[in-house]
Short mmCIF file of C-alpha atoms and ligand atoms in Angstrom, two decimals:
data_model
loop_
_atom_site.label_atom_id
_atom_site.label_comp_id
_atom_site.label_asym_id
_atom_site.label_seq_id
_atom_site.Cartn_x
_atom_site.Cartn_y
_atom_site.Cartn_z
CA UNK A 267 220.55 136.59 -8.39
CA UNK A 268 219.50 137.97 -5.08
CA UNK A 269 217.84 141.15 -4.41
CA UNK A 270 219.09 142.52 -1.03
CA UNK A 271 217.06 145.20 0.40
CA UNK A 272 219.30 146.03 3.56
CA UNK A 273 223.00 147.34 4.38
CA UNK A 274 223.28 144.77 7.58
CA UNK A 275 222.28 141.73 4.68
CA UNK A 276 224.72 143.03 1.78
CA UNK A 277 227.41 143.20 3.88
CA UNK A 278 226.28 139.61 5.21
CA UNK A 279 226.12 138.76 1.22
CA UNK A 280 229.48 140.13 0.31
CA UNK A 281 231.78 139.09 3.46
CA UNK A 282 232.60 135.45 2.37
CA UNK A 283 233.83 136.11 -0.88
CA UNK A 284 235.81 139.33 -0.01
CA UNK A 285 237.28 136.36 2.48
CA UNK A 286 238.27 134.14 -0.44
CA UNK A 287 239.57 137.11 -2.23
CA UNK A 288 237.01 137.34 -4.79
CA UNK A 289 237.47 140.84 -7.43
CA UNK A 290 233.82 142.23 -6.66
CA UNK A 291 232.10 144.63 -9.13
CA UNK A 292 229.67 147.63 -8.65
CA UNK A 293 227.64 149.26 -11.15
CA UNK A 294 225.58 151.91 -9.36
CA UNK A 295 222.25 152.71 -11.15
CA UNK A 296 218.97 154.41 -11.12
CA UNK A 297 217.14 151.62 -12.84
CA UNK A 298 214.51 151.26 -15.70
CA UNK A 299 217.47 149.36 -17.36
CA UNK A 300 218.47 149.78 -20.61
CA UNK A 301 221.56 148.37 -22.99
CA UNK A 302 224.19 151.28 -21.34
CA UNK A 303 223.35 149.45 -17.89
CA UNK A 304 223.24 146.35 -19.29
CA UNK A 305 226.72 147.14 -21.00
CA UNK A 306 228.39 148.06 -17.63
CA UNK A 307 226.46 144.75 -16.34
CA UNK A 308 228.31 142.28 -18.87
CA UNK A 309 231.61 144.45 -18.58
CA UNK A 310 231.98 143.87 -14.58
CA UNK A 311 230.95 139.83 -15.55
CA UNK A 312 233.72 139.96 -18.03
CA UNK A 313 235.77 140.87 -15.25
CA UNK A 314 234.52 139.90 -11.39
CA UNK A 315 233.81 137.13 -9.31
CA UNK A 316 230.84 138.37 -7.89
CA UNK A 317 228.69 141.29 -9.30
CA UNK A 318 226.61 144.03 -7.50
CA UNK A 319 224.24 146.11 -9.10
CA UNK A 320 222.76 148.97 -7.11
CA UNK A 321 219.12 150.09 -8.01
CA UNK A 322 217.94 153.12 -5.92
CA UNK A 323 216.36 156.63 -7.16
CA UNK A 324 218.62 158.77 -5.52
CA UNK A 325 216.49 161.77 -4.52
CA UNK A 326 219.06 164.24 -3.24
CA UNK A 327 220.43 164.59 -6.90
CA UNK A 328 217.14 166.07 -7.89
CA UNK A 329 216.46 169.49 -7.31
CA UNK A 330 213.34 170.79 -6.69
CA UNK A 331 210.90 170.87 -9.74
CA UNK A 332 213.29 168.40 -11.80
CA UNK A 333 211.66 164.34 -12.40
CA UNK A 334 212.16 162.49 -8.92
CA UNK A 335 208.65 161.59 -8.87
CA UNK A 336 208.47 160.92 -12.71
CA UNK A 337 211.27 159.19 -12.92
CA UNK A 338 210.47 155.84 -14.70
CA UNK A 339 210.14 152.56 -12.32
CA UNK A 340 210.07 149.26 -13.09
CA UNK A 341 211.93 147.02 -10.43
CA UNK A 342 210.46 144.29 -12.00
CA UNK A 343 211.59 144.17 -15.07
CA UNK A 344 215.24 144.82 -13.67
CA UNK A 345 215.78 142.52 -11.72
CA UNK A 346 214.42 140.01 -15.46
CA UNK A 347 217.11 141.74 -17.26
CA UNK A 348 220.05 141.91 -14.19
CA UNK A 349 219.24 138.32 -13.71
CA UNK A 350 219.55 137.48 -17.49
CA UNK A 351 223.21 139.55 -17.44
CA UNK A 352 223.93 137.01 -14.53
CA UNK A 353 224.27 139.47 -11.83
CA UNK A 354 225.09 137.98 -8.40
CA UNK A 355 223.73 140.70 -6.34
CA UNK A 356 220.56 143.70 -6.93
CA UNK A 357 220.93 145.78 -4.10
CA UNK A 358 217.40 147.79 -4.43
CA UNK A 359 216.94 149.76 -0.64
CA UNK A 360 214.27 151.77 -0.12
CA UNK A 361 215.26 155.81 0.56
CA UNK A 362 215.03 155.34 4.27
CA UNK A 363 217.91 152.68 4.33
CA UNK A 364 219.79 154.86 2.83
CA UNK A 365 219.15 158.18 4.60
CA UNK A 366 218.28 157.38 8.06
CA UNK A 367 216.55 159.80 10.48
CA UNK A 368 219.40 162.61 10.98
CA UNK A 369 221.45 162.06 7.86
CA UNK A 370 223.76 165.12 8.01
CA UNK A 371 226.74 164.39 6.26
CA UNK A 372 227.99 164.93 2.65
CA UNK A 373 230.79 165.00 0.44
CA UNK A 374 231.01 167.22 -1.82
CA UNK A 375 234.07 167.40 -4.95
CA UNK A 376 235.44 170.93 -5.92
CA UNK A 377 233.47 173.38 -7.68
CA UNK A 378 235.87 173.52 -10.93
CA UNK A 379 234.43 170.08 -11.21
CA UNK A 380 230.93 170.34 -10.03
CA UNK A 381 229.81 173.77 -10.57
CA UNK A 382 229.83 174.13 -14.32
CA UNK A 383 228.00 172.33 -17.16
CA UNK A 384 225.48 169.98 -15.14
CA UNK A 385 226.19 171.91 -12.18
CA UNK A 386 226.33 175.28 -13.34
CA UNK A 387 224.10 177.38 -11.16
CA UNK A 388 221.35 178.04 -14.43
CA UNK A 389 221.16 174.23 -15.21
CA UNK A 390 220.99 171.24 -12.50
CA UNK A 391 223.22 173.34 -10.35
CA UNK A 392 225.94 172.13 -7.83
CA UNK A 393 223.70 170.04 -5.19
CA UNK A 394 223.13 167.75 -8.23
CA UNK A 395 226.89 166.77 -7.83
CA UNK A 396 226.80 166.76 -3.87
CA UNK A 397 223.86 164.27 -4.05
CA UNK A 398 225.93 161.79 -6.37
CA UNK A 399 229.04 161.95 -4.96
CA UNK A 400 227.80 161.80 -1.64
CA UNK A 401 225.79 157.87 -2.32
CA UNK A 402 228.26 157.11 -4.68
CA UNK A 403 230.46 157.27 -1.39
CA UNK A 404 227.96 155.09 0.70
CA UNK A 405 227.78 152.44 -2.25
CA UNK A 406 231.72 152.18 -2.06
CA UNK A 407 231.65 151.98 1.51
CA UNK A 408 228.94 149.75 2.14
CA UNK A 409 229.95 147.31 -0.94
CA UNK A 410 233.93 147.95 -0.92
CA UNK A 411 233.90 147.20 -4.46
CA UNK A 412 237.57 146.21 -6.19
CA UNK A 413 236.02 148.08 -9.45
CA UNK A 414 232.96 150.14 -10.36
CA UNK A 415 231.52 150.72 -13.54
CA UNK A 416 230.21 154.23 -14.95
CA UNK A 417 229.00 155.00 -18.47
CA UNK A 418 230.64 158.09 -20.68
CA UNK A 419 227.22 159.34 -21.26
CA UNK A 420 227.75 160.82 -17.86
CA UNK A 421 231.06 162.04 -18.55
CA UNK A 422 231.14 164.79 -16.20
CA UNK A 423 230.11 162.62 -13.73
CA UNK A 424 232.75 160.12 -13.91
CA UNK A 425 235.06 162.99 -13.90
CA UNK A 426 233.67 163.95 -10.97
CA UNK A 427 233.76 160.26 -8.97
CA UNK A 428 237.45 159.80 -10.53
CA UNK A 429 238.58 163.04 -8.37
CA UNK A 430 236.43 162.08 -5.20
CA UNK A 431 237.83 158.51 -5.36
CA UNK A 432 241.65 160.16 -6.04
CA UNK A 433 240.70 163.18 -3.17
CA UNK A 434 239.00 160.49 -0.39
CA UNK A 435 241.51 157.50 -1.55
CA UNK A 436 238.76 155.19 -2.28
CA UNK A 437 240.46 151.77 -2.80
CA UNK A 438 238.37 150.99 -5.77
CA UNK A 439 239.15 150.53 -9.58
CA UNK A 440 236.56 153.59 -12.07
CA UNK A 441 236.40 151.70 -15.57
CA UNK A 442 234.45 154.40 -17.56
CA UNK A 443 232.70 152.56 -20.78
CA UNK A 444 231.11 154.28 -24.17
CA UNK A 445 228.27 155.40 -24.41
CA UNK A 446 225.39 153.14 -26.01
CA UNK A 447 223.17 154.26 -28.28
CA UNK A 448 220.09 153.43 -30.36
CA UNK A 449 220.88 152.23 -34.31
CA UNK A 450 219.77 155.97 -34.81
CA UNK A 451 222.30 157.93 -32.44
CA UNK A 452 219.72 158.55 -29.80
CA UNK A 453 221.99 158.22 -26.45
CA UNK A 454 220.44 155.09 -24.73
CA UNK A 455 218.95 157.00 -21.58
CA UNK A 456 215.96 156.21 -19.21
CA UNK A 457 214.40 159.53 -19.99
CA UNK A 458 214.10 158.84 -23.24
CA UNK A 459 210.63 157.27 -22.06
CA UNK A 460 209.37 160.49 -21.38
CA UNK A 461 209.51 160.97 -25.32
CA UNK A 462 206.37 161.55 -27.76
CA UNK A 463 207.20 159.97 -31.23
CA UNK A 464 208.00 163.15 -32.62
CA UNK A 465 210.00 164.21 -29.30
CA UNK A 466 212.00 160.98 -30.23
CA UNK A 467 212.86 162.13 -33.65
CA UNK A 468 213.26 165.74 -32.92
CA UNK A 469 216.16 164.33 -30.08
CA UNK A 470 218.09 162.71 -32.96
CA UNK A 471 219.59 166.08 -33.90
CA UNK A 472 221.72 165.90 -30.51
CA UNK A 473 223.78 162.83 -31.47
CA UNK A 474 224.03 164.03 -35.18
CA UNK A 475 224.72 167.66 -34.04
CA UNK A 476 227.49 166.22 -31.83
CA UNK A 477 228.57 163.50 -34.64
CA UNK A 478 228.95 166.78 -37.45
CA UNK A 479 231.18 168.49 -34.51
CA UNK A 480 233.43 165.35 -34.72
CA UNK A 481 233.97 164.88 -37.90
CA UNK A 482 234.92 168.67 -38.77
CA UNK A 483 237.40 167.65 -35.71
CA UNK A 484 238.76 165.11 -37.85
CA UNK A 485 238.89 167.38 -40.78
CA UNK A 486 241.04 169.66 -39.41
CA UNK A 487 238.82 172.11 -36.82
CA UNK A 488 240.49 173.08 -34.12
CA UNK A 489 238.52 175.98 -32.69
CA UNK A 490 236.35 175.14 -30.02
CA UNK A 491 234.12 178.23 -30.42
CA UNK A 492 233.78 176.56 -34.08
CA UNK A 493 232.95 173.46 -32.91
CA UNK A 494 230.49 174.21 -30.56
CA UNK A 495 228.77 176.71 -33.47
CA UNK A 496 228.64 173.36 -35.16
CA UNK A 497 226.57 171.81 -32.46
CA UNK A 498 224.45 174.33 -31.93
CA UNK A 499 224.01 175.39 -35.42
CA UNK A 500 222.41 171.87 -36.25
CA UNK A 501 220.22 172.05 -33.30
CA UNK A 502 218.86 175.64 -34.18
CA UNK A 503 217.71 173.63 -37.60
CA UNK A 504 216.41 170.91 -36.13
CA UNK A 505 214.03 173.85 -33.62
CA UNK A 506 216.40 172.93 -30.12
CA UNK A 507 217.42 175.79 -27.92
CA UNK A 508 219.48 174.19 -26.01
CA UNK A 509 220.60 174.87 -22.24
CA UNK A 510 224.10 174.85 -22.86
CA UNK A 511 226.80 173.91 -25.67
CA UNK A 512 230.11 173.68 -24.05
CA UNK A 513 233.86 172.31 -25.27
CA UNK A 514 235.77 172.05 -21.98
CA UNK A 515 238.42 169.78 -21.69
CA UNK A 516 237.70 166.10 -20.98
CA UNK A 517 239.91 165.48 -17.80
CA UNK A 518 239.38 168.12 -15.53
CA UNK A 519 236.38 169.97 -17.42
CA UNK A 520 238.42 173.00 -17.90
CA UNK A 521 237.35 175.87 -20.48
CA UNK A 522 239.41 175.15 -23.66
CA UNK A 523 240.17 177.28 -26.42
CA UNK A 524 241.52 175.03 -28.88
CA UNK A 525 241.83 171.64 -29.61
CA UNK A 526 245.81 170.29 -28.89
CA UNK A 527 246.88 169.30 -25.69
CA UNK A 528 243.99 166.47 -24.26
CA UNK A 529 241.24 165.04 -25.32
CA UNK A 530 238.35 167.67 -25.86
CA UNK A 531 234.48 167.06 -24.59
CA UNK A 532 231.81 168.60 -26.08
CA UNK A 533 228.72 168.14 -23.66
CA UNK A 534 224.99 169.15 -24.69
CA UNK A 535 221.70 169.51 -22.59
CA UNK A 536 218.67 170.47 -24.02
CA UNK A 537 214.86 169.77 -23.18
CA UNK A 538 212.67 168.21 -25.29
CA UNK A 539 209.15 168.04 -24.37
CA UNK A 540 208.97 167.00 -20.94
CA UNK A 541 212.75 165.14 -21.22
CA UNK A 542 216.07 166.99 -20.44
CA UNK A 543 218.89 165.16 -21.97
CA UNK A 544 222.33 165.05 -22.41
CA UNK A 545 224.69 163.58 -24.95
CA UNK A 546 228.64 163.92 -25.37
CA UNK A 547 231.19 163.48 -27.69
CA UNK A 548 234.74 163.02 -26.72
CA UNK A 549 237.49 164.39 -29.33
CA UNK A 550 240.65 163.01 -29.37
CA UNK A 551 242.80 165.24 -31.13
CA UNK A 552 245.70 163.36 -32.46
P1 AMP B 65 221.47 155.91 -14.24
O1 AMP B 65 220.78 154.69 -14.25
O2 AMP B 65 221.08 156.71 -15.37
O3 AMP B 65 221.85 156.30 -12.91
O4 AMP B 65 222.75 155.28 -15.38
C1 AMP B 65 223.83 154.74 -13.97
C2 AMP B 65 225.06 154.15 -15.46
O5 AMP B 65 224.55 153.64 -16.38
C3 AMP B 65 226.03 155.62 -15.17
O6 AMP B 65 226.97 155.21 -15.18
C4 AMP B 65 225.58 156.22 -16.07
O7 AMP B 65 226.32 156.80 -17.25
C5 AMP B 65 225.39 154.38 -16.82
N1 AMP B 65 224.93 154.98 -18.48
C6 AMP B 65 223.03 155.18 -18.51
N2 AMP B 65 223.12 155.44 -19.86
C7 AMP B 65 223.98 154.83 -20.23
C8 AMP B 65 224.37 154.74 -22.00
N3 AMP B 65 223.71 155.48 -23.10
N4 AMP B 65 225.52 154.05 -22.25
C9 AMP B 65 226.45 154.04 -21.56
N5 AMP B 65 226.03 154.42 -19.98
C10 AMP B 65 225.22 154.94 -19.43
#
């Protein structure tokens, strides 16, 4: 595996494989790898001739007062983990390489997708997704992957990126893979590193609550309000005051009252100690 720092080096490393018609897969990450990241790399390894992983803690997707400085970083460990997954190129640029002096262009997806849930001004705000789509657009332009892999853990991010790709005609397929969880249900996240033992055990309420909503839907509950109330009450019982619990159309994030047409996204965000955690379940009406 090669660790690459500059765009020029990366383009040069990709030139020959592309000329040979190799299938190139990209896994964008902010590092601090766990099994969620590794599942994306594994799928890319199965599907592609050449696997590129980007490792960049993107400053523009963090708001003021968010955890940019504290965000866990361990490049040495990440290099070892990516190597073990058979990754070919690990692109780990410095911020100046991504945002050189005078950088002044952004990519912004419609507020109906980016101004709700995480993007709601009450929560992370729409600038979060502007940071995400701008950096992902740049990654797509530099790597020009045939396929890029994202996790359902960040369900809204996946919807936003799929829309950007469709609207701007990026010639890339988007694969969204299931959320990888700890054996006790906690969704894997780099931010779990912030949790104390007590907080970690409290955090289990998030996945438990979403599971309860999923089970209620399987038993026939169709009301979105009833499903979110199930989540809220599980969280209350664990002493968690969520930032939001919302049920929305999993494909276009529009508000939904009844589970009937398409899949329903039930998403939650909550602060537990110093960690802001998100989790979700996609409930299939069938
Ligand atoms: P991050 O490094 O947190 O930006 O995540 C990089 C990619 O890994 C994103 O596409 C995430 O959705 C995905 N990811 C993060 N956590 C998980 C998880 N627990 N299961 C599956 N994918 C994940």
